[in-house]
PDB file of C-alpha atoms in Angstrom:
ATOM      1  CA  UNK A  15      76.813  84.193 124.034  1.00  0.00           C
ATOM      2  CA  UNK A  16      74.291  83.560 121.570  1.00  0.00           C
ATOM      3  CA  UNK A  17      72.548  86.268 119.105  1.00  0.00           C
ATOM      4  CA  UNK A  18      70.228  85.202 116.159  1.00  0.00           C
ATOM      5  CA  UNK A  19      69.167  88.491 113.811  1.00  0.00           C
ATOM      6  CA  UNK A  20      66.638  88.808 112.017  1.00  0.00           C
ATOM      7  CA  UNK A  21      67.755  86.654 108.819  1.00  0.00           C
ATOM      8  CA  UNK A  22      68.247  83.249 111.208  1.00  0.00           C
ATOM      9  CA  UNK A  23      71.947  83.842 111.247  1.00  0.00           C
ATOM     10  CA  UNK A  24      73.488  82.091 114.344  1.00  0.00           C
ATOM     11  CA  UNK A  25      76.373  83.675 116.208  1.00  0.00           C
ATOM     12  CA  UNK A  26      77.660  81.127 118.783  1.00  0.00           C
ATOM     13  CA  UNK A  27      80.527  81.207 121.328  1.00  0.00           C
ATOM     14  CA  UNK A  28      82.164  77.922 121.039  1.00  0.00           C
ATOM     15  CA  UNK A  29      81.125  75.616 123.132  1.00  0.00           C
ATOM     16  CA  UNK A  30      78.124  77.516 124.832  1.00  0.00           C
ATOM     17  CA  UNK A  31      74.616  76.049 124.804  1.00  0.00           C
ATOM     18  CA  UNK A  32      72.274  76.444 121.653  1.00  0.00           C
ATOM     19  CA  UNK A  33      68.626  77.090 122.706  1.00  0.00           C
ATOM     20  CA  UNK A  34      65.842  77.676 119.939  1.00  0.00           C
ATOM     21  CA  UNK A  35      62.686  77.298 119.596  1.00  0.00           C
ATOM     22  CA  UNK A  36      61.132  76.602 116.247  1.00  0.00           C
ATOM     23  CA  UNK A  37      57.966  77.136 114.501  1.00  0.00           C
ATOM     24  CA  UNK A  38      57.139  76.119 110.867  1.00  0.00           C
ATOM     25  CA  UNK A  39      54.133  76.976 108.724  1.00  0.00           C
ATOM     26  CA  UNK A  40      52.182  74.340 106.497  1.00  0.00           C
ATOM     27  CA  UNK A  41      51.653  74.655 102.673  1.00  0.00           C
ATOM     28  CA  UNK A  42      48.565  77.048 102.873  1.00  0.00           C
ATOM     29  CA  UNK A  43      51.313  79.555 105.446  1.00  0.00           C
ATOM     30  CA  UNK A  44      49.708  78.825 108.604  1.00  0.00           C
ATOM     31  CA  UNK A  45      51.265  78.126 111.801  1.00  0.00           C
ATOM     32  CA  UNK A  46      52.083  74.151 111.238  1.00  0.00           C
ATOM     33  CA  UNK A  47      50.914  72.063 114.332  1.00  0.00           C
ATOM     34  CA  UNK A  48      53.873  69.818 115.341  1.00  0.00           C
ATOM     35  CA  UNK A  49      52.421  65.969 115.704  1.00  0.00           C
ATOM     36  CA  UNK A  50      53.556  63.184 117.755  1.00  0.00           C
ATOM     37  CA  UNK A  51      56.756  61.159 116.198  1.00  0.00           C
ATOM     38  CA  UNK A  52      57.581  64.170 113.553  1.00  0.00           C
ATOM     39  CA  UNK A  53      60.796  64.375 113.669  1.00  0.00           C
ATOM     40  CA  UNK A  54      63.362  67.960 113.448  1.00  0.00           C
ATOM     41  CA  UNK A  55      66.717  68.137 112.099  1.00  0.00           C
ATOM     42  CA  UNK A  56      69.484  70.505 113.184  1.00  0.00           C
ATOM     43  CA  UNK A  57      72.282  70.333 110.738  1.00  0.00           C
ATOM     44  CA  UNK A  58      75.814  72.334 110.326  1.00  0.00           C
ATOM     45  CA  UNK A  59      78.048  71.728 107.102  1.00  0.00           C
ATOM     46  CA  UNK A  60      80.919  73.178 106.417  1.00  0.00           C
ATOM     47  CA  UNK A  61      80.572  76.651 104.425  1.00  0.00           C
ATOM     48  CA  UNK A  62      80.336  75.813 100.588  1.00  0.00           C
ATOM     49  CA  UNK A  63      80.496  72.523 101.241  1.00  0.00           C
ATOM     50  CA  UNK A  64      77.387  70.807 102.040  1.00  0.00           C
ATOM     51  CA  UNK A  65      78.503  67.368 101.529  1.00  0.00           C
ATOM     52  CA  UNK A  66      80.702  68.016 104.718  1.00  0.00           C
ATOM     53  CA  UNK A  67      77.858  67.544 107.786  1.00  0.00           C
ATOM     54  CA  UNK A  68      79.708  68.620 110.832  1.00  0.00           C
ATOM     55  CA  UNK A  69      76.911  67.795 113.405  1.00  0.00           C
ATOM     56  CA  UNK A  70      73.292  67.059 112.827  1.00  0.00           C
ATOM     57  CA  UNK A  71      70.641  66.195 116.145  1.00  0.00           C
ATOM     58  CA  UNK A  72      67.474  64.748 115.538  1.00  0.00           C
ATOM     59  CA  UNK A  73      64.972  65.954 118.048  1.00  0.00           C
ATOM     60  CA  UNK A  74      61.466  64.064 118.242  1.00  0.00           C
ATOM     61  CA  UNK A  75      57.930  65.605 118.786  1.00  0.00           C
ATOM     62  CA  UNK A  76      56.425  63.788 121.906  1.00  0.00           C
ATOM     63  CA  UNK A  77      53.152  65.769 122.087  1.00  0.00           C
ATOM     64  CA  UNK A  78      51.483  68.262 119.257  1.00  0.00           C
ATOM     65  CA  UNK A  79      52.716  71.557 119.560  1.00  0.00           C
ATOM     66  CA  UNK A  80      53.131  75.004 117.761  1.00  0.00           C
ATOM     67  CA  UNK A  81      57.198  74.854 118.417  1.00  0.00           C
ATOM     68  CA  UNK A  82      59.958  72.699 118.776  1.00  0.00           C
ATOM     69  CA  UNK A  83      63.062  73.398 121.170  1.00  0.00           C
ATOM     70  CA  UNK A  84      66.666  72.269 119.842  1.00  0.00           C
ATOM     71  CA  UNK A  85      69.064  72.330 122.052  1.00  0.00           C
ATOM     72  CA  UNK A  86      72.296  71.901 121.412  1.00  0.00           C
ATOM     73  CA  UNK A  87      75.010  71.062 124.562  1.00  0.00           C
ATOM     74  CA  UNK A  88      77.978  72.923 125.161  1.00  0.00           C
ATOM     75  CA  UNK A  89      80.063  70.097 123.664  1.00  0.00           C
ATOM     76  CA  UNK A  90      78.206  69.982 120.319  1.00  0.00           C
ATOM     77  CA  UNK A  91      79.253  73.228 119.622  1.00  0.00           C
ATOM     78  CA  UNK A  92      82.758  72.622 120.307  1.00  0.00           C
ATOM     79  CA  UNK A  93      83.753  71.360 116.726  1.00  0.00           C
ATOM     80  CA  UNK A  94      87.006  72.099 115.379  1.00  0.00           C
ATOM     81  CA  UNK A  95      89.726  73.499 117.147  1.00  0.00           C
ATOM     82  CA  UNK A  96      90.382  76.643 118.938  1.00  0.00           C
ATOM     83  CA  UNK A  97      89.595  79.728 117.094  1.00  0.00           C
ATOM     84  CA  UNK A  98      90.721  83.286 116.959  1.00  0.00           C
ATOM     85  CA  UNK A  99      88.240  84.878 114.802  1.00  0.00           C
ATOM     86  CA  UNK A 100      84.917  84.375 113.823  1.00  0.00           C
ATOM     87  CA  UNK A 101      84.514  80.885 111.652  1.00  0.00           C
ATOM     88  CA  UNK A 102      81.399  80.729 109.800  1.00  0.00           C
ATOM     89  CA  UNK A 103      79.424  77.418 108.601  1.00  0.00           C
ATOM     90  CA  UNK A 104      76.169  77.213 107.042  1.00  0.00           C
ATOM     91  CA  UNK A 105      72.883  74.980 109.075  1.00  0.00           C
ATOM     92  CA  UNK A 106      69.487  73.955 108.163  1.00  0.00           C
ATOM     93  CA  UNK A 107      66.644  72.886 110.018  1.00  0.00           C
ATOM     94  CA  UNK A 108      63.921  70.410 108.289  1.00  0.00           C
ATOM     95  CA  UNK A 109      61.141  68.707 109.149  1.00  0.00           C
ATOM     96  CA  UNK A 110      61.005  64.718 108.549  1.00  0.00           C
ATOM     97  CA  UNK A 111      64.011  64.556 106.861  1.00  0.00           C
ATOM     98  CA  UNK A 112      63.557  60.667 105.849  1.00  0.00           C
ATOM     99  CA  UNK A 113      59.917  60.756 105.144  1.00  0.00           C
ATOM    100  CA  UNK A 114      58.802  63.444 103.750  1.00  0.00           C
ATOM    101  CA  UNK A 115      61.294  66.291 103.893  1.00  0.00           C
ATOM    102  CA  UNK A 116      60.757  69.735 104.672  1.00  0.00           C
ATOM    103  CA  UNK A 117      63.149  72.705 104.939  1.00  0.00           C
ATOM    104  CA  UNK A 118      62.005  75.033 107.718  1.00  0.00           C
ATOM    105  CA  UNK A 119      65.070  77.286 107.929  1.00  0.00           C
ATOM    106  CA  UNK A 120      68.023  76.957 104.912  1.00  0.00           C
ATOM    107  CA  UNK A 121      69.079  78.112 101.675  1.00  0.00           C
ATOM    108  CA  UNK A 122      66.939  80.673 100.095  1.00  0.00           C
ATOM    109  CA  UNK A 123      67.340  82.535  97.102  1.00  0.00           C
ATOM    110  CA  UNK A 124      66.931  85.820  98.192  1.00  0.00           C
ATOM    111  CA  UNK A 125      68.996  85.350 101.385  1.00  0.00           C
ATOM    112  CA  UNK A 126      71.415  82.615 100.307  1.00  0.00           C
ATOM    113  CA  UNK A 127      72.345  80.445 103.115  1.00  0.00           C
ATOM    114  CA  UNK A 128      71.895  80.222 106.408  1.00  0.00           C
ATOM    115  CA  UNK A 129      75.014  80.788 108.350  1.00  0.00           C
ATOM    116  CA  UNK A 130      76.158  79.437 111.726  1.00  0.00           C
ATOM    117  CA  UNK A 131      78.969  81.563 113.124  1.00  0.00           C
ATOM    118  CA  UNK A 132      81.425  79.741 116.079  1.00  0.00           C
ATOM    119  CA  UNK A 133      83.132  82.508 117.983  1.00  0.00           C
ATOM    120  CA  UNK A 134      86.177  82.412 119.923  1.00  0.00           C
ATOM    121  CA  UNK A 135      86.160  81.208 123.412  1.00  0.00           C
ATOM    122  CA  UNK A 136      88.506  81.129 125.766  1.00  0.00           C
ATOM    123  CA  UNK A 137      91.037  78.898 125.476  1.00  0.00           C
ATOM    124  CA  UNK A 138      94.301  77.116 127.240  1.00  0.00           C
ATOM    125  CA  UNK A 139      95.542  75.384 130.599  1.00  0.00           C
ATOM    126  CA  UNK A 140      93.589  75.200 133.580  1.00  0.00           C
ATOM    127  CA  UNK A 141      94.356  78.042 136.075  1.00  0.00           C
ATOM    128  CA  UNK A 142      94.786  78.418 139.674  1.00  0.00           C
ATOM    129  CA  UNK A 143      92.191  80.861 140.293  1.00  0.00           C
ATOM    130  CA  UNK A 144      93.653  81.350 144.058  1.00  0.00           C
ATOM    131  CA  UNK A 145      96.072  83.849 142.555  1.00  0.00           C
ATOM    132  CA  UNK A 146      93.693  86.245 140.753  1.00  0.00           C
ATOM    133  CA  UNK A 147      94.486  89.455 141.304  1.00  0.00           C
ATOM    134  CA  UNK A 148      98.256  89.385 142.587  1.00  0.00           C
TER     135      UNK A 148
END
């Protein structure tokens, strides 16, 4: 399951698929045209602790466009270990990061950070699913 509300927050079952699409608007606020070789970073820190980069992809514009999917596999969001509650970290998403950096989505004064909730999944051995029900 994934829901994203209306302040960017990620909630994330652990270890499902991240899809997003993101847009970005230039200095003057209009929509910001995507050009070949930009380059978009997805990053997760621990909460409070931003020092602490728990996963960060790099995704590369290959043609000009408006948006810019990030997709995360099921494995990237399987950090940590099993959970039984909710475990929140905060993310950021920036545009050229080495060059000439950018924050799209992060930190903002009014909202404070961005968080990037892992929920529980399920969890344990393998089971013989030939003896469901009884």
């Amino acid at each position: 399951m994934v829901r994203i509300d209306e302040e960017t927050n990620i909630e994330i079952t652990r270890g499902d698929i991240l899809p997003l699409s993101v847009k970005a608007k230039d200095k003057d606020g209009n929509e910001y045209t995507f050009k070949i070789g930009d380059v978009v970073r997805f990053k997760i820190t621990e909460k409070e602790n931003v020092e602490n980069v728990i996963i960060y992809k790099d995704f590369i514009v290959e043609a000009e466009t408006l948006s810019v999917d990030i997709n995360l596999n099921g494995e990237e969001t399987k950090f940590g270990h099993l959970i039984n509650e909710p475990s929140e970290y905060w993310y950021e998403i920036e545009l050229n990061p080495d060059t000439n950096p950018q924050t799209i989505i992060g930190y903002t004064l009014d909202g404070g950070a961005k968080l990037f909730i892992l929920l529980p999944e399920g969890g344990g051995e393998e089971i013989d699913n030939g003896n469901v029900g009884g």
